[in-house]
PDB file of C-alpha atoms in Angstrom:
ATOM      1  CA  MET A   1      -2.886 -19.148  -6.522  1.00 62.00           C
ATOM      2  CA  ALA A   2      -5.795 -16.757  -6.703  1.00 81.00           C
ATOM      3  CA  ASP A   3      -7.767 -16.640  -9.919  1.00 89.00           C
ATOM      4  CA  LEU A   4      -8.575 -13.059 -10.919  1.00 95.00           C
ATOM      5  CA  SER A   5      -9.550 -13.870 -14.487  1.00 92.00           C
ATOM      6  CA  ALA A   6     -13.113 -12.806 -13.791  1.00 95.00           C
ATOM      7  CA  PHE A   7     -11.848  -9.230 -13.444  1.00 97.00           C
ATOM      8  CA  PRO A   8     -11.064  -7.655 -16.827  1.00 97.00           C
ATOM      9  CA  ILE A   9      -9.195  -4.784 -15.070  1.00 98.00           C
ATOM     10  CA  ALA A  10      -6.536  -7.339 -14.165  1.00 97.00           C
ATOM     11  CA  ARG A  11      -5.605  -7.663 -17.818  1.00 96.00           C
ATOM     12  CA  LYS A  12      -4.834  -3.977 -18.205  1.00 98.00           C
ATOM     13  CA  TRP A  13      -3.207  -3.535 -14.728  1.00 98.00           C
ATOM     14  CA  VAL A  14      -1.619  -7.011 -14.377  1.00 97.00           C
ATOM     15  CA  PRO A  15      -0.994  -8.264 -10.772  1.00 97.00           C
ATOM     16  CA  GLN A  16       2.505  -9.458 -10.030  1.00 96.00           C
ATOM     17  CA  ASP A  17       1.192 -11.499  -7.134  1.00 97.00           C
ATOM     18  CA  PRO A  18      -2.613 -12.211  -7.470  1.00 97.00           C
ATOM     19  CA  THR A  19      -2.749 -13.552  -3.931  1.00 97.00           C
ATOM     20  CA  LYS A  20      -2.355  -9.991  -2.642  1.00 98.00           C
ATOM     21  CA  LEU A  21      -5.071  -7.389  -2.452  1.00 98.00           C
ATOM     22  CA  GLN A  22      -5.039  -5.191  -5.629  1.00 98.00           C
ATOM     23  CA  LEU A  23      -5.322  -1.435  -5.314  1.00 98.00           C
ATOM     24  CA  PHE A  24      -6.175   0.810  -8.372  1.00 98.00           C
ATOM     25  CA  SER A  25      -5.760   4.391  -7.416  1.00 98.00           C
ATOM     26  CA  PHE A  26      -4.012   7.675  -7.637  1.00 98.00           C
ATOM     27  CA  PRO A  27      -2.876   9.963  -4.793  1.00 98.00           C
ATOM     28  CA  THR A  28      -5.813  12.328  -4.604  1.00 98.00           C
ATOM     29  CA  PRO A  29      -7.601  12.922  -1.265  1.00 98.00           C
ATOM     30  CA  ASN A  30     -10.047  10.101  -2.037  1.00 98.00           C
ATOM     31  CA  GLY A  31      -7.275   7.797  -3.435  1.00 98.00           C
ATOM     32  CA  VAL A  32      -4.961   8.071  -0.446  1.00 98.00           C
ATOM     33  CA  LYS A  33      -7.699   6.937   1.960  1.00 98.00           C
ATOM     34  CA  ALA A  34      -7.378   3.434   0.604  1.00 98.00           C
ATOM     35  CA  SER A  35      -3.545   3.423   0.497  1.00 98.00           C
ATOM     36  CA  ILE A  36      -3.301   4.879   4.014  1.00 98.00           C
ATOM     37  CA  MET A  37      -5.743   2.341   5.374  1.00 98.00           C
ATOM     38  CA  LEU A  38      -3.821  -0.504   3.683  1.00 98.00           C
ATOM     39  CA  GLU A  39      -0.501   0.815   5.229  1.00 98.00           C
ATOM     40  CA  GLU A  40      -2.051   1.252   8.682  1.00 98.00           C
ATOM     41  CA  THR A  41      -3.550  -2.226   8.660  1.00 98.00           C
ATOM     42  CA  GLY A  42      -0.449  -3.913   7.333  1.00 98.00           C
ATOM     43  CA  LEU A  43      -2.410  -6.056   4.698  1.00 98.00           C
ATOM     44  CA  PRO A  44      -0.167  -7.120   1.864  1.00 98.00           C
ATOM     45  CA  TYR A  45      -1.185  -5.373  -1.426  1.00 98.00           C
ATOM     46  CA  GLU A  46      -0.115  -4.244  -4.805  1.00 98.00           C
ATOM     47  CA  ALA A  47      -0.714  -0.671  -5.960  1.00 98.00           C
ATOM     48  CA  HIS A  48      -1.555   0.015  -9.615  1.00 98.00           C
ATOM     49  CA  ARG A  49      -1.344   3.666 -10.825  1.00 98.00           C
ATOM     50  CA  VAL A  50      -4.646   4.687 -12.456  1.00 98.00           C
ATOM     51  CA  THR A  51      -4.318   8.234 -13.650  1.00 98.00           C
ATOM     52  CA  LEU A  52      -7.427  10.624 -13.778  1.00 97.00           C
ATOM     53  CA  SER A  53      -7.177  10.689 -17.617  1.00 97.00           C
ATOM     54  CA  ASP A  54     -10.047   9.298 -19.600  1.00 98.00           C
ATOM     55  CA  GLU A  55      -7.558   6.723 -21.090  1.00 97.00           C
ATOM     56  CA  ASP A  56      -7.452   5.208 -17.622  1.00 98.00           C
ATOM     57  CA  VAL A  57     -10.538   5.936 -15.581  1.00 98.00           C
ATOM     58  CA  LYS A  58     -12.918   5.693 -18.509  1.00 98.00           C
ATOM     59  CA  SER A  59     -11.235   2.666 -20.065  1.00 98.00           C
ATOM     60  CA  GLU A  60     -13.350  -0.454 -20.537  1.00 98.00           C
ATOM     61  CA  ALA A  61     -11.017  -2.304 -18.105  1.00 98.00           C
ATOM     62  CA  PHE A  62     -11.451   0.176 -15.269  1.00 98.00           C
ATOM     63  CA  LEU A  63     -15.198   0.610 -15.796  1.00 98.00           C
ATOM     64  CA  SER A  64     -15.486  -3.152 -15.443  1.00 98.00           C
ATOM     65  CA  LEU A  65     -14.666  -2.730 -11.837  1.00 98.00           C
ATOM     66  CA  ASN A  66     -16.033   0.734 -11.178  1.00 98.00           C
ATOM     67  CA  PRO A  67     -18.793   1.916 -13.501  1.00 98.00           C
ATOM     68  CA  ASN A  68     -18.605   5.253 -11.855  1.00 98.00           C
ATOM     69  CA  ASN A  69     -15.115   5.892 -13.295  1.00 98.00           C
ATOM     70  CA  LYS A  70     -13.514   7.127 -10.074  1.00 98.00           C
ATOM     71  CA  ILE A  71     -10.572   5.969  -8.085  1.00 98.00           C
ATOM     72  CA  PRO A  72      -9.907   4.122  -5.679  1.00 98.00           C
ATOM     73  CA  ALA A  73     -11.030   0.588  -6.412  1.00 98.00           C
ATOM     74  CA  ILE A  74      -9.800  -2.705  -5.068  1.00 98.00           C
ATOM     75  CA  ILE A  75      -9.912  -6.397  -5.676  1.00 98.00           C
ATOM     76  CA  ASP A  76      -9.451  -8.619  -2.659  1.00 98.00           C
ATOM     77  CA  PRO A  77      -8.603 -12.241  -3.720  1.00 98.00           C
ATOM     78  CA  ASP A  78      -9.295 -13.358  -0.234  1.00 97.00           C
ATOM     79  CA  GLY A  79     -12.756 -11.903   0.015  1.00 97.00           C
ATOM     80  CA  PRO A  80     -15.758 -13.544   1.662  1.00 96.00           C
ATOM     81  CA  GLY A  81     -16.658 -16.435  -0.534  1.00 93.00           C
ATOM     82  CA  GLY A  82     -13.878 -15.714  -2.993  1.00 95.00           C
ATOM     83  CA  PRO A  83     -12.421 -12.717  -4.795  1.00 97.00           C
ATOM     84  CA  ILE A  84     -14.376  -9.472  -4.401  1.00 98.00           C
ATOM     85  CA  GLY A  85     -14.143  -6.084  -6.128  1.00 98.00           C
ATOM     86  CA  LEU A  86     -15.192  -2.894  -4.525  1.00 98.00           C
ATOM     87  CA  PHE A  87     -15.260   0.844  -5.385  1.00 98.00           C
ATOM     88  CA  GLU A  88     -16.132   3.933  -3.428  1.00 98.00           C
ATOM     89  CA  SER A  89     -13.470   5.032  -0.846  1.00 98.00           C
ATOM     90  CA  GLY A  90     -15.857   4.967   2.200  1.00 98.00           C
ATOM     91  CA  ALA A  91     -17.012   1.450   1.278  1.00 98.00           C
ATOM     92  CA  ILE A  92     -13.377   0.382   0.925  1.00 98.00           C
ATOM     93  CA  LEU A  93     -12.524   1.801   4.308  1.00 98.00           C
ATOM     94  CA  LEU A  94     -15.366  -0.028   6.066  1.00 98.00           C
ATOM     95  CA  TYR A  95     -14.564  -3.281   4.270  1.00 98.00           C
ATOM     96  CA  LEU A  96     -10.920  -3.161   5.223  1.00 98.00           C
ATOM     97  CA  GLY A  97     -11.839  -2.176   8.729  1.00 98.00           C
ATOM     98  CA  GLU A  98     -14.175  -5.125   9.144  1.00 98.00           C
ATOM     99  CA  LYS A  99     -11.654  -7.502   7.409  1.00 98.00           C
ATOM    100  CA  THR A 100      -8.832  -6.606   9.837  1.00 98.00           C
ATOM    101  CA  VAL A 101     -10.915  -5.591  12.925  1.00 98.00           C
ATOM    102  CA  LYS A 102      -9.129  -2.305  13.059  1.00 98.00           C
ATOM    103  CA  PHE A 103      -9.961   1.378  13.048  1.00 98.00           C
ATOM    104  CA  LEU A 104     -13.748   1.075  13.358  1.00 98.00           C
ATOM    105  CA  GLY A 105     -14.118   1.715  17.108  1.00 97.00           C
ATOM    106  CA  ARG A 106     -13.872  -0.434  20.232  1.00 95.00           C
ATOM    107  CA  ASP A 107     -17.522  -1.418  20.434  1.00 97.00           C
ATOM    108  CA  ALA A 108     -20.907  -0.932  18.666  1.00 97.00           C
ATOM    109  CA  ALA A 109     -21.384   2.556  20.050  1.00 97.00           C
ATOM    110  CA  ALA A 110     -17.903   3.708  19.042  1.00 97.00           C
ATOM    111  CA  LYS A 111     -18.401   2.183  15.598  1.00 98.00           C
ATOM    112  CA  ALA A 112     -21.645   4.176  15.182  1.00 98.00           C
ATOM    113  CA  HIS A 113     -19.826   7.332  16.083  1.00 98.00           C
ATOM    114  CA  VAL A 114     -16.892   6.614  13.717  1.00 98.00           C
ATOM    115  CA  THR A 115     -19.382   5.655  10.892  1.00 98.00           C
ATOM    116  CA  GLN A 116     -21.367   8.914  11.226  1.00 98.00           C
ATOM    117  CA  TRP A 117     -18.205  10.946  10.701  1.00 98.00           C
ATOM    118  CA  LEU A 118     -17.121   8.826   7.828  1.00 98.00           C
ATOM    119  CA  MET A 119     -20.598   9.410   6.169  1.00 98.00           C
ATOM    120  CA  TRP A 120     -20.204  13.115   6.990  1.00 98.00           C
ATOM    121  CA  GLN A 121     -16.930  13.254   5.012  1.00 98.00           C
ATOM    122  CA  MET A 122     -18.340  11.297   2.156  1.00 98.00           C
ATOM    123  CA  GLY A 123     -21.487  13.280   1.868  1.00 97.00           C
ATOM    124  CA  GLY A 124     -20.257  16.755   2.831  1.00 98.00           C
ATOM    125  CA  LEU A 125     -16.615  17.517   3.271  1.00 98.00           C
ATOM    126  CA  GLY A 126     -15.343  15.704   0.151  1.00 98.00           C
ATOM    127  CA  PRO A 127     -17.846  16.871  -2.379  1.00 97.00           C
ATOM    128  CA  MET A 128     -17.900  20.467  -1.061  1.00 98.00           C
ATOM    129  CA  PHE A 129     -14.170  20.743  -0.901  1.00 98.00           C
ATOM    130  CA  GLY A 130     -13.836  19.250  -4.401  1.00 97.00           C
ATOM    131  CA  GLN A 131     -16.165  21.955  -5.751  1.00 97.00           C
ATOM    132  CA  LEU A 132     -14.229  24.628  -3.845  1.00 97.00           C
ATOM    133  CA  GLY A 133     -11.065  23.474  -5.576  1.00 97.00           C
ATOM    134  CA  PHE A 134     -12.738  23.683  -8.962  1.00 97.00           C
ATOM    135  CA  PHE A 135     -13.897  27.205  -8.431  1.00 97.00           C
ATOM    136  CA  VAL A 136     -10.698  28.458  -6.665  1.00 96.00           C
ATOM    137  CA  LYS A 137      -7.859  26.609  -8.486  1.00 94.00           C
ATOM    138  CA  PHE A 138      -9.154  25.073 -11.674  1.00 94.00           C
ATOM    139  CA  ALA A 139     -11.430  25.984 -14.586  1.00 92.00           C
ATOM    140  CA  GLY A 140     -14.206  27.341 -12.373  1.00 96.00           C
ATOM    141  CA  LYS A 141     -11.971  30.321 -11.319  1.00 93.00           C
ATOM    142  CA  ASN A 142     -12.526  31.883 -14.771  1.00 93.00           C
ATOM    143  CA  ILE A 143     -16.278  31.992 -14.391  1.00 95.00           C
ATOM    144  CA  ASP A 144     -17.469  35.645 -14.129  1.00 95.00           C
ATOM    145  CA  ASP A 145     -20.448  34.962 -11.942  1.00 96.00           C
ATOM    146  CA  PRO A 146     -19.124  35.033  -8.370  1.00 95.00           C
ATOM    147  CA  ARG A 147     -22.075  33.079  -6.787  1.00 96.00           C
ATOM    148  CA  PRO A 148     -20.848  29.533  -7.295  1.00 95.00           C
ATOM    149  CA  ARG A 149     -17.495  30.338  -5.799  1.00 96.00           C
ATOM    150  CA  GLU A 150     -18.987  32.204  -2.896  1.00 97.00           C
ATOM    151  CA  ARG A 151     -21.342  29.270  -2.225  1.00 97.00           C
ATOM    152  CA  TYR A 152     -18.561  26.783  -1.861  1.00 97.00           C
ATOM    153  CA  VAL A 153     -16.229  29.117   0.056  1.00 97.00           C
ATOM    154  CA  GLY A 154     -19.109  29.647   2.565  1.00 98.00           C
ATOM    155  CA  GLU A 155     -19.867  25.978   2.806  1.00 98.00           C
ATOM    156  CA  ALA A 156     -16.254  25.136   3.269  1.00 98.00           C
ATOM    157  CA  LYS A 157     -16.025  27.604   6.158  1.00 98.00           C
ATOM    158  CA  ARG A 158     -19.042  26.045   7.748  1.00 98.00           C
ATOM    159  CA  LEU A 159     -17.755  22.504   7.404  1.00 98.00           C
ATOM    160  CA  LEU A 160     -14.410  23.571   8.925  1.00 98.00           C
ATOM    161  CA  GLY A 161     -16.260  24.943  11.859  1.00 98.00           C
ATOM    162  CA  VAL A 162     -18.111  21.595  12.252  1.00 98.00           C
ATOM    163  CA  VAL A 163     -15.005  19.512  12.269  1.00 98.00           C
ATOM    164  CA  ALA A 164     -13.106  21.965  14.502  1.00 98.00           C
ATOM    165  CA  GLY A 165     -15.900  21.661  17.113  1.00 98.00           C
ATOM    166  CA  ALA A 166     -15.748  17.939  16.950  1.00 98.00           C
ATOM    167  CA  LEU A 167     -11.989  18.039  17.631  1.00 98.00           C
ATOM    168  CA  GLU A 168     -12.092  20.303  20.668  1.00 97.00           C
ATOM    169  CA  GLY A 169     -10.450  18.468  23.528  1.00 96.00           C
ATOM    170  CA  ARG A 170      -9.679  15.423  21.372  1.00 96.00           C
ATOM    171  CA  GLU A 171      -6.769  14.000  19.419  1.00 98.00           C
ATOM    172  CA  TRP A 172      -8.925  12.219  16.948  1.00 98.00           C
ATOM    173  CA  ILE A 173     -12.572  12.431  15.684  1.00 98.00           C
ATOM    174  CA  ALA A 174     -13.508   9.469  17.811  1.00 97.00           C
ATOM    175  CA  ASP A 175     -11.853   8.099  20.993  1.00 95.00           C
ATOM    176  CA  ASP A 176      -9.183   6.379  18.930  1.00 98.00           C
ATOM    177  CA  PHE A 177      -7.661   6.865  15.537  1.00 98.00           C
ATOM    178  CA  SER A 178     -10.213   5.543  13.020  1.00 98.00           C
ATOM    179  CA  VAL A 179     -11.300   5.362   9.454  1.00 98.00           C
ATOM    180  CA  ALA A 180     -13.078   8.700  10.068  1.00 98.00           C
ATOM    181  CA  ASP A 181      -9.672  10.355  10.413  1.00 98.00           C
ATOM    182  CA  ILE A 182      -8.392   8.537   7.361  1.00 98.00           C
ATOM    183  CA  ALA A 183     -11.318   9.908   5.440  1.00 98.00           C
ATOM    184  CA  ILE A 184     -11.366  13.483   6.820  1.00 98.00           C
ATOM    185  CA  ALA A 185      -7.645  14.458   7.215  1.00 98.00           C
ATOM    186  CA  PRO A 186      -6.623  14.024   3.523  1.00 98.00           C
ATOM    187  CA  TRP A 187      -9.422  16.467   2.528  1.00 98.00           C
ATOM    188  CA  LEU A 188      -8.298  19.015   5.067  1.00 98.00           C
ATOM    189  CA  ASN A 189      -4.830  18.613   3.710  1.00 98.00           C
ATOM    190  CA  ALA A 190      -6.200  19.299   0.186  1.00 98.00           C
ATOM    191  CA  LEU A 191      -6.691  22.942   1.093  1.00 98.00           C
ATOM    192  CA  ASN A 192      -2.884  23.328   0.724  1.00 96.00           C
ATOM    193  CA  PHE A 193      -3.075  22.090  -2.854  1.00 96.00           C
ATOM    194  CA  TYR A 194      -6.077  24.298  -3.583  1.00 96.00           C
ATOM    195  CA  GLU A 195      -4.244  27.325  -2.079  1.00 96.00           C
ATOM    196  CA  ALA A 196      -7.479  28.021  -0.229  1.00 97.00           C
ATOM    197  CA  LYS A 197      -6.611  28.003   3.438  1.00 97.00           C
ATOM    198  CA  ASP A 198      -6.802  31.785   3.978  1.00 97.00           C
ATOM    199  CA  LEU A 199      -9.862  31.995   1.917  1.00 97.00           C
ATOM    200  CA  VAL A 200     -11.864  29.598   4.133  1.00 97.00           C
ATOM    201  CA  GLY A 201     -10.593  30.842   7.478  1.00 97.00           C
ATOM    202  CA  TRP A 202      -8.232  27.876   8.352  1.00 98.00           C
ATOM    203  CA  ASN A 203      -6.343  29.996  10.932  1.00 97.00           C
ATOM    204  CA  ASP A 204      -9.532  30.675  12.789  1.00 97.00           C
ATOM    205  CA  HIS A 205      -9.392  27.085  14.026  1.00 97.00           C
ATOM    206  CA  PRO A 206      -5.937  26.309  15.506  1.00 96.00           C
ATOM    207  CA  VAL A 207      -7.221  22.816  16.515  1.00 98.00           C
ATOM    208  CA  LEU A 208      -7.315  21.868  12.828  1.00 98.00           C
ATOM    209  CA  GLN A 209      -3.652  22.409  12.100  1.00 98.00           C
ATOM    210  CA  ASP A 210      -2.678  20.403  15.270  1.00 98.00           C
ATOM    211  CA  TYR A 211      -4.932  17.574  14.181  1.00 98.00           C
ATOM    212  CA  LEU A 212      -3.505  17.655  10.638  1.00 98.00           C
ATOM    213  CA  ASP A 213       0.023  17.649  12.038  1.00 98.00           C
ATOM    214  CA  ARG A 214      -0.686  14.659  14.179  1.00 98.00           C
ATOM    215  CA  PHE A 215      -2.233  12.779  11.235  1.00 98.00           C
ATOM    216  CA  MET A 216       0.584  13.563   8.793  1.00 98.00           C
ATOM    217  CA  ALA A 217       3.300  12.505  11.309  1.00 98.00           C
ATOM    218  CA  ARG A 218       2.045   8.888  11.260  1.00 98.00           C
ATOM    219  CA  GLU A 219       4.528   6.683   9.437  1.00 98.00           C
ATOM    220  CA  ALA A 220       1.783   4.830   7.586  1.00 98.00           C
ATOM    221  CA  VAL A 221       0.298   8.132   6.463  1.00 98.00           C
ATOM    222  CA  LYS A 222       3.648   9.309   5.132  1.00 98.00           C
ATOM    223  CA  ARG A 223       3.840   6.313   3.095  1.00 98.00           C
ATOM    224  CA  GLY A 224       0.291   6.119   1.924  1.00 98.00           C
ATOM    225  CA  MET A 225       0.089   9.774   0.821  1.00 98.00           C
ATOM    226  CA  ASN A 226       2.128   8.943  -2.332  1.00 96.00           C
ATOM    227  CA  ILE A 227       0.891   5.443  -3.209  1.00 98.00           C
ATOM    228  CA  PRO A 228       0.780   4.795  -6.114  1.00 97.00           C
ATOM    229  CA  PRO A 229       3.385   7.453  -6.947  1.00 95.00           C
ATOM    230  CA  ARG A 230       1.955  10.421  -8.671  1.00 91.00           C
ATOM    231  CA  GLU A 231       4.638  10.177 -11.358  1.00 85.00           C
ATOM    232  CA  ALA A 232       5.306   6.908 -13.083  1.00 70.00           C
TER     233      ALA A 232
END
């Protein structure tokens, strides 16, 4: 039996089977990266619902695993040298890819290509789309100064053009389905939630909808998109 007593988070979100990988998450674009990857790899895991409320993500228990107070985070009881805790969705994708030898590319060159697009999502698409959502759907929409909103709308348009160009003539970002797709597609899908597709010129790039449709049709993606369930 795995001993997770070194992880205070396991006292607030108690594992039923501590031999399984433990996922602490919520179904946001970043959160579902981890759940989709786990579903795609077939690793046995337990999902714990960590809401975005301060009561959860700023709790002492959650901060003990992720001091940056963001989901997702994991504990792998079967880590290298013993149980290991990880936060940051990109790091989790790389770790799980290396653990299972899946979705990182067929060889070193392919892995480099996949990794660059994963880093592009982490450093560009995710942060910029998150700000777009704030200024279009959430509290930022009430700010009188139009410049912040215009900045993120413009940057979202540019980033859509980048990924659309990368997808021309391809089914996936790399030669095969990879962690890059698991990172990128949920953020493209977030434009539906933000009600911002028209605003950022989504229909100017038909390749994007085809790509998103392919992604969302995968059975593992269908399951992972609502793990843990949004509602308790």
